[in-house]
Each structure stands twice: as C-alpha cells, then as structure tokens.
Tab-separated table of C-alpha atoms in Angstrom:
chain	number	residue	atom	x	y	z
A	19	MET	CA	-22.994	-13.921	18.559
A	20	PRO	CA	-19.450	-15.038	17.732
A	21	GLY	CA	-16.563	-14.012	19.964
A	22	GLN	CA	-13.775	-11.652	18.985
A	23	MET	CA	-11.430	-14.333	17.692
A	24	MET	CA	-14.106	-15.648	15.352
A	25	HIS	CA	-14.594	-12.140	13.991
A	26	LEU	CA	-10.847	-11.783	13.518
A	27	TYR	CA	-10.597	-15.208	11.886
A	28	VAL	CA	-13.342	-14.375	9.379
A	29	GLY	CA	-11.782	-10.987	8.656
A	30	ASN	CA	-8.343	-12.510	8.161
A	31	CYS	CA	-9.778	-15.078	5.735
A	32	LEU	CA	-11.526	-12.369	3.722
A	33	TRP	CA	-8.430	-10.145	3.551
A	34	GLN	CA	-6.350	-13.012	2.206
A	35	GLU	CA	-9.007	-14.479	-0.076
A	36	GLN	CA	-9.685	-11.163	-1.782
A	37	GLY	CA	-6.004	-10.185	-1.928
A	38	LEU	CA	-6.652	-6.826	-0.308
A	39	ARG	CA	-3.838	-4.323	0.079
A	40	GLY	CA	-3.813	-1.550	2.623
A	41	ASN	CA	-3.611	-1.085	6.357
A	42	ARG	CA	-4.395	-4.572	7.589
A	43	SER	CA	-3.926	-3.509	11.204
A	44	GLN	CA	-6.808	-1.046	10.990
A	45	PHE	CA	-8.937	-3.568	9.145
A	46	LEU	CA	-8.468	-6.159	11.888
A	47	LEU	CA	-9.350	-3.696	14.618
A	48	GLY	CA	-12.445	-2.682	12.656
A	49	CYS	CA	-13.466	-6.348	12.745
A	50	ILE	CA	-14.119	-6.098	16.498
A	51	ALA	CA	-15.111	-2.418	16.723
A	52	PRO	CA	-18.913	-2.898	17.013
A	53	ASP	CA	-18.374	-4.865	20.226
A	54	GLY	CA	-16.541	-1.913	21.764
A	55	VAL	CA	-19.820	-1.057	23.464
A	56	ASN	CA	-19.307	-4.172	25.611
A	57	ALA	CA	-15.761	-3.341	26.709
A	58	LYS	CA	-16.841	-2.523	30.271
A	59	GLY	CA	-19.542	-5.171	30.476
A	60	PHE	CA	-22.510	-6.267	28.397
A	61	ALA	CA	-24.176	-3.095	27.150
A	62	PRO	CA	-27.963	-2.593	27.182
A	63	LYS	CA	-29.783	-4.049	24.192
A	64	LYS	CA	-30.566	-0.654	22.644
A	65	ILE	CA	-26.887	0.314	22.635
A	66	ARG	CA	-25.759	-3.059	21.285
A	67	TRP	CA	-28.324	-3.006	18.504
A	68	ARG	CA	-27.389	0.523	17.435
A	69	ALA	CA	-23.687	-0.364	17.376
A	70	HIS	CA	-24.415	-3.393	15.217
A	71	LEU	CA	-26.916	-1.580	12.974
A	72	ARG	CA	-29.269	-4.364	13.941
A	73	ALA	CA	-32.851	-5.096	12.891
A	74	ARG	CA	-35.077	-8.045	13.715
A	75	ASP	CA	-35.443	-8.888	10.042
A	76	LEU	CA	-32.106	-10.181	8.720
A	77	GLY	CA	-32.712	-8.657	5.289
A	78	VAL	CA	-33.251	-5.223	6.817
A	79	TRP	CA	-30.173	-5.760	8.968
A	80	LYS	CA	-28.088	-6.352	5.848
A	81	GLU	CA	-29.543	-3.211	4.259
A	82	ASN	CA	-28.635	-1.213	7.381
A	83	ALA	CA	-25.065	-2.481	7.226
A	84	LEU	CA	-24.654	-1.636	3.549
A	85	ARG	CA	-26.217	1.793	3.974
A	86	PHE	CA	-23.827	2.622	6.787
A	87	TYR	CA	-20.835	1.296	4.847
A	88	GLN	CA	-21.689	3.266	1.730
A	89	GLY	CA	-22.517	6.421	3.678
A	90	GLN	CA	-19.225	6.455	5.589
A	91	GLN	CA	-16.899	5.869	2.646
A	92	GLY	CA	-14.430	8.731	2.465
A	93	VAL	CA	-15.199	9.665	6.076
A	94	ILE	CA	-13.687	6.668	7.865
A	95	PRO	CA	-10.522	4.925	6.579
A	96	TRP	CA	-11.693	2.208	4.230
A	97	GLU	CA	-9.875	-0.616	5.986
A	98	TYR	CA	-11.424	0.187	9.366
A	99	LEU	CA	-14.848	0.686	7.788
A	100	LEU	CA	-14.643	-2.593	5.883
A	101	GLY	CA	-13.683	-4.404	9.080
A	102	TYR	CA	-16.751	-2.922	10.748
A	103	LEU	CA	-18.949	-4.173	7.895
A	104	ILE	CA	-17.386	-7.629	8.106
A	105	HIS	CA	-18.151	-7.807	11.816
A	106	VAL	CA	-21.805	-6.995	11.229
A	107	TYR	CA	-22.124	-9.423	8.324
A	108	THR	CA	-20.467	-12.145	10.406
A	109	ASP	CA	-23.094	-11.626	13.088
A	110	ILE	CA	-25.916	-11.658	10.551
A	111	LEU	CA	-24.777	-14.849	8.865
A	112	TRP	CA	-24.072	-16.475	12.209
A	113	ASP	CA	-27.692	-15.823	13.180
A	114	GLU	CA	-28.949	-16.967	9.811
A	115	LEU	CA	-26.883	-20.105	9.243
A	116	PHE	CA	-25.336	-21.401	12.448
A	117	ASN	CA	-26.988	-20.158	15.626
A	118	PRO	CA	-30.250	-22.103	15.131
A	119	GLN	CA	-28.339	-25.397	15.120
A	120	LEU	CA	-26.300	-24.373	18.162
A	121	GLU	CA	-29.482	-23.498	20.035
A	122	ARG	CA	-31.115	-26.824	19.160
A	123	SER	CA	-28.049	-28.714	20.339
A	124	ILE	CA	-27.910	-26.854	23.645
A	125	ARG	CA	-31.641	-27.161	24.316
A	126	ALA	CA	-31.404	-30.905	23.789
A	127	LEU	CA	-28.815	-31.139	26.556
A	128	THR	CA	-30.597	-29.364	29.407
A	129	GLN	CA	-33.803	-27.594	30.388
A	130	ASN	CA	-31.994	-25.339	32.854
A	131	GLU	CA	-31.629	-21.850	31.341
A	132	ASP	CA	-28.551	-20.984	33.420
A	133	LYS	CA	-26.807	-24.115	32.172
A	134	ARG	CA	-27.855	-23.351	28.613
A	135	ASN	CA	-26.373	-19.876	28.874
A	136	PHE	CA	-23.123	-21.301	30.238
A	137	LEU	CA	-22.955	-23.802	27.372
A	138	ARG	CA	-23.536	-21.056	24.788
A	139	TRP	CA	-20.664	-18.965	26.112
A	140	SER	CA	-18.487	-22.047	26.534
A	141	GLU	CA	-18.830	-22.933	22.867
A	142	LEU	CA	-17.934	-19.431	21.724
A	143	PHE	CA	-15.083	-18.836	24.140
A	144	LEU	CA	-13.489	-22.265	23.783
A	145	PHE	CA	-13.248	-21.712	20.027
A	146	ASP	CA	-11.723	-18.294	20.669
A	147	ARG	CA	-9.160	-19.799	23.030
A	148	LEU	CA	-8.098	-22.363	20.413
A	149	ALA	CA	-7.834	-19.646	17.768
A	150	CYS	CA	-5.331	-17.783	19.929
A	151	PHE	CA	-2.855	-20.607	19.378
A	152	GLN	CA	-3.333	-20.991	15.623
A	153	ASP	CA	-0.570	-19.879	13.265
A	154	TRP	CA	-2.627	-17.239	11.443
A	155	TRP	CA	-2.965	-15.376	14.737
A	156	LYS	CA	0.335	-16.128	16.468
A	157	HIS	CA	2.556	-15.440	13.482
A	158	GLY	CA	1.135	-12.280	11.955
A	159	ALA	CA	-2.397	-11.150	12.683
A	160	ARG	CA	-1.888	-10.722	16.435
A	161	ARG	CA	1.074	-8.413	15.951
A	162	GLU	CA	-0.753	-6.320	13.354
A	163	PHE	CA	-3.906	-6.168	15.461
A	164	ALA	CA	-1.898	-5.028	18.487
A	165	ARG	CA	-0.459	-2.000	16.714
A	166	ALA	CA	-3.763	-0.753	15.274
A	167	ARG	CA	-5.075	2.607	16.482
A	168	ALA	CA	-8.684	2.769	17.608
A	169	LEU	CA	-10.947	5.353	15.975
A	170	ASP	CA	-14.431	6.595	16.866
A	171	ILE	CA	-17.068	4.947	14.701
A	172	ASN	CA	-20.878	4.867	14.718
A	173	GLY	CA	-21.055	6.523	18.118
A	174	ILE	CA	-18.571	4.064	19.694
A	175	SER	CA	-15.629	5.840	21.288
A	176	SER	CA	-12.051	4.965	20.435
A	177	THR	CA	-11.451	4.535	24.167
A	178	MET	CA	-13.976	1.699	24.400
A	179	ILE	CA	-12.636	0.024	21.268
A	180	GLU	CA	-9.087	0.273	22.601
A	181	LEU	CA	-10.187	-1.383	25.854
A	182	LEU	CA	-11.693	-4.248	23.868
A	183	GLN	CA	-8.535	-4.478	21.773
A	184	LYS	CA	-6.415	-4.957	24.904
A	185	ASP	CA	-8.901	-7.441	26.322
A	186	THR	CA	-8.810	-9.468	23.117
A	187	LEU	CA	-5.025	-9.583	23.148
A	188	PHE	CA	-4.743	-11.001	26.641
A	189	TRP	CA	-8.006	-12.404	28.014
A	190	TYR	CA	-8.763	-15.130	25.505
A	191	ALA	CA	-5.408	-16.858	25.683
A	192	ASN	CA	-4.852	-16.463	29.419
A	193	THR	CA	-8.177	-16.525	31.244
A	194	ILE	CA	-10.796	-18.609	29.419
A	195	GLU	CA	-9.565	-21.958	30.696
A	196	GLU	CA	-10.063	-20.793	34.289
A	197	GLN	CA	-13.792	-20.355	33.638
A	198	TYR	CA	-14.547	-22.802	30.858
A	199	GLY	CA	-11.754	-25.384	30.875
A	200	THR	CA	-9.661	-26.574	27.938
A	201	ALA	CA	-11.924	-29.088	26.194
A	202	PRO	CA	-12.521	-28.339	22.500
A	203	PRO	CA	-15.927	-26.913	21.590
A	204	CYS	CA	-18.506	-29.391	20.329
A	205	PHE	CA	-20.299	-27.175	17.802
A	206	VAL	CA	-18.237	-24.038	17.167
A	207	THR	CA	-15.479	-25.961	15.448
A	208	GLN	CA	-12.843	-25.047	12.882
A	209	ILE	CA	-15.086	-26.402	10.126
A	210	GLN	CA	-17.919	-24.127	11.264
A	211	ALA	CA	-15.506	-21.181	11.305
A	212	GLU	CA	-14.366	-21.946	7.759
A	213	ASN	CA	-17.972	-22.257	6.571
A	214	LEU	CA	-18.887	-18.968	8.233
A	215	ALA	CA	-15.904	-17.234	6.635
A	216	SER	CA	-16.870	-18.586	3.209
A	217	ALA	CA	-20.435	-17.341	3.634
A	218	VAL	CA	-19.259	-13.857	4.621
A	219	ILE	CA	-16.800	-13.683	1.736
A	220	GLU	CA	-19.558	-14.659	-0.706
A	221	GLN	CA	-21.898	-11.981	0.666
A	222	VAL	CA	-19.262	-9.265	0.574
A	223	ASN	CA	-18.409	-10.133	-3.017
A	224	ILE	CA	-22.093	-9.642	-3.817
A	225	CYS	CA	-22.022	-6.309	-1.988
A	226	GLU	CA	-19.172	-5.057	-4.118
C-alpha cells in the first residue's frame, strides 16, 4: 500500500483538480485517517481491513467504500469524509494498477523474502521522503495538514489518527534516510504518483 505522503499527494492533486472549496486541512487529514490503526505499529489484518473497508474482490471493495461514504454524509464533515474515501480509493487503484508491476520487479531481483520486503518498503518510503521536499508540501499542504483536528471515524479513534498525523509531519523527512538511504526509488516515481492521482480523480468523478 502507498505511504502517507503518496496519499497526501493524491489528495492534494484531487482537491486542486476539482477546484474544491472548504476545509482543506480536514480533507488532508482524512486522506491518512484509515492508517490511524497503524499509529502504534502494524495492526492485525482484521483491524486493517475493517479500517480500509477492504474486500478481496476489488469491485466489492469499491462498493464498500462508496456505501460508507454515502452512509456517513451529514454525520462526518464532508472534507474529512472525502479524504477518507480518497485514501481507500488510492489503495484500491494502487493494488489494481501499480502493485502487480512493483511485485514483479522486486521478485526479479531476489528470491529472499526478507530482502523483498525491505525493497517494497524502501520504494514506498523513499518516494515519501522525496515528497516531503516538494513545493506542494513545503509551501502549503504541510502547514494546513499540521493544523487539522483529528476526528473519530469508522471505529478509528481521533487519538490514533493524531499520532499518525504527528508521525507523518516529522518521521518521513527526518528518519527515513537512516533506514533506507537517500537514493531515489526505482519504481514508485513521480510519474507513477501522477498516474495514480489521475486514476483516482477519474474514479471519484465517476462516483459523483
């Protein structure tokens, strides 16, 4: 699954592309909210799947996301709720369009599963580190994201989402290079991020 900065990048692209007006801070925080379950460490699969409204079948997964979005309108602030939907759709389209190629590339490099796992996380986190230094984040989105107020959503506590918010603000820019270095990612590139954002924007337009 994409890292937090990829989710924020896709959300930022959608907000600008669709010319949305409202509380952008809450929207951006909603874009990472499903991963709040992982704020204290990788949550068990059952918890992660419930938070992401997940199903094995991607079509059913999309239906779950839309059903939740439609059912919570008027209950949860629309910006926060839309961000949540964008996060889930980003994960779905990542699995559908991009993850298979990433997996093939990694499997071609090594047969060692520990090394494969390291390479997967390296690709995701190295993109996230680069995104931290891009203008869209440094000169606007980061400041708005930082002042957002976490809300309970889909059984995920505001406390856990706030922990992830703080982690996103500081860990990616300051810690990733200690574990993964500073080389640019080979697969999770800016072009892939732009293509993912375009796919999500197209799907959300269909949803509307």
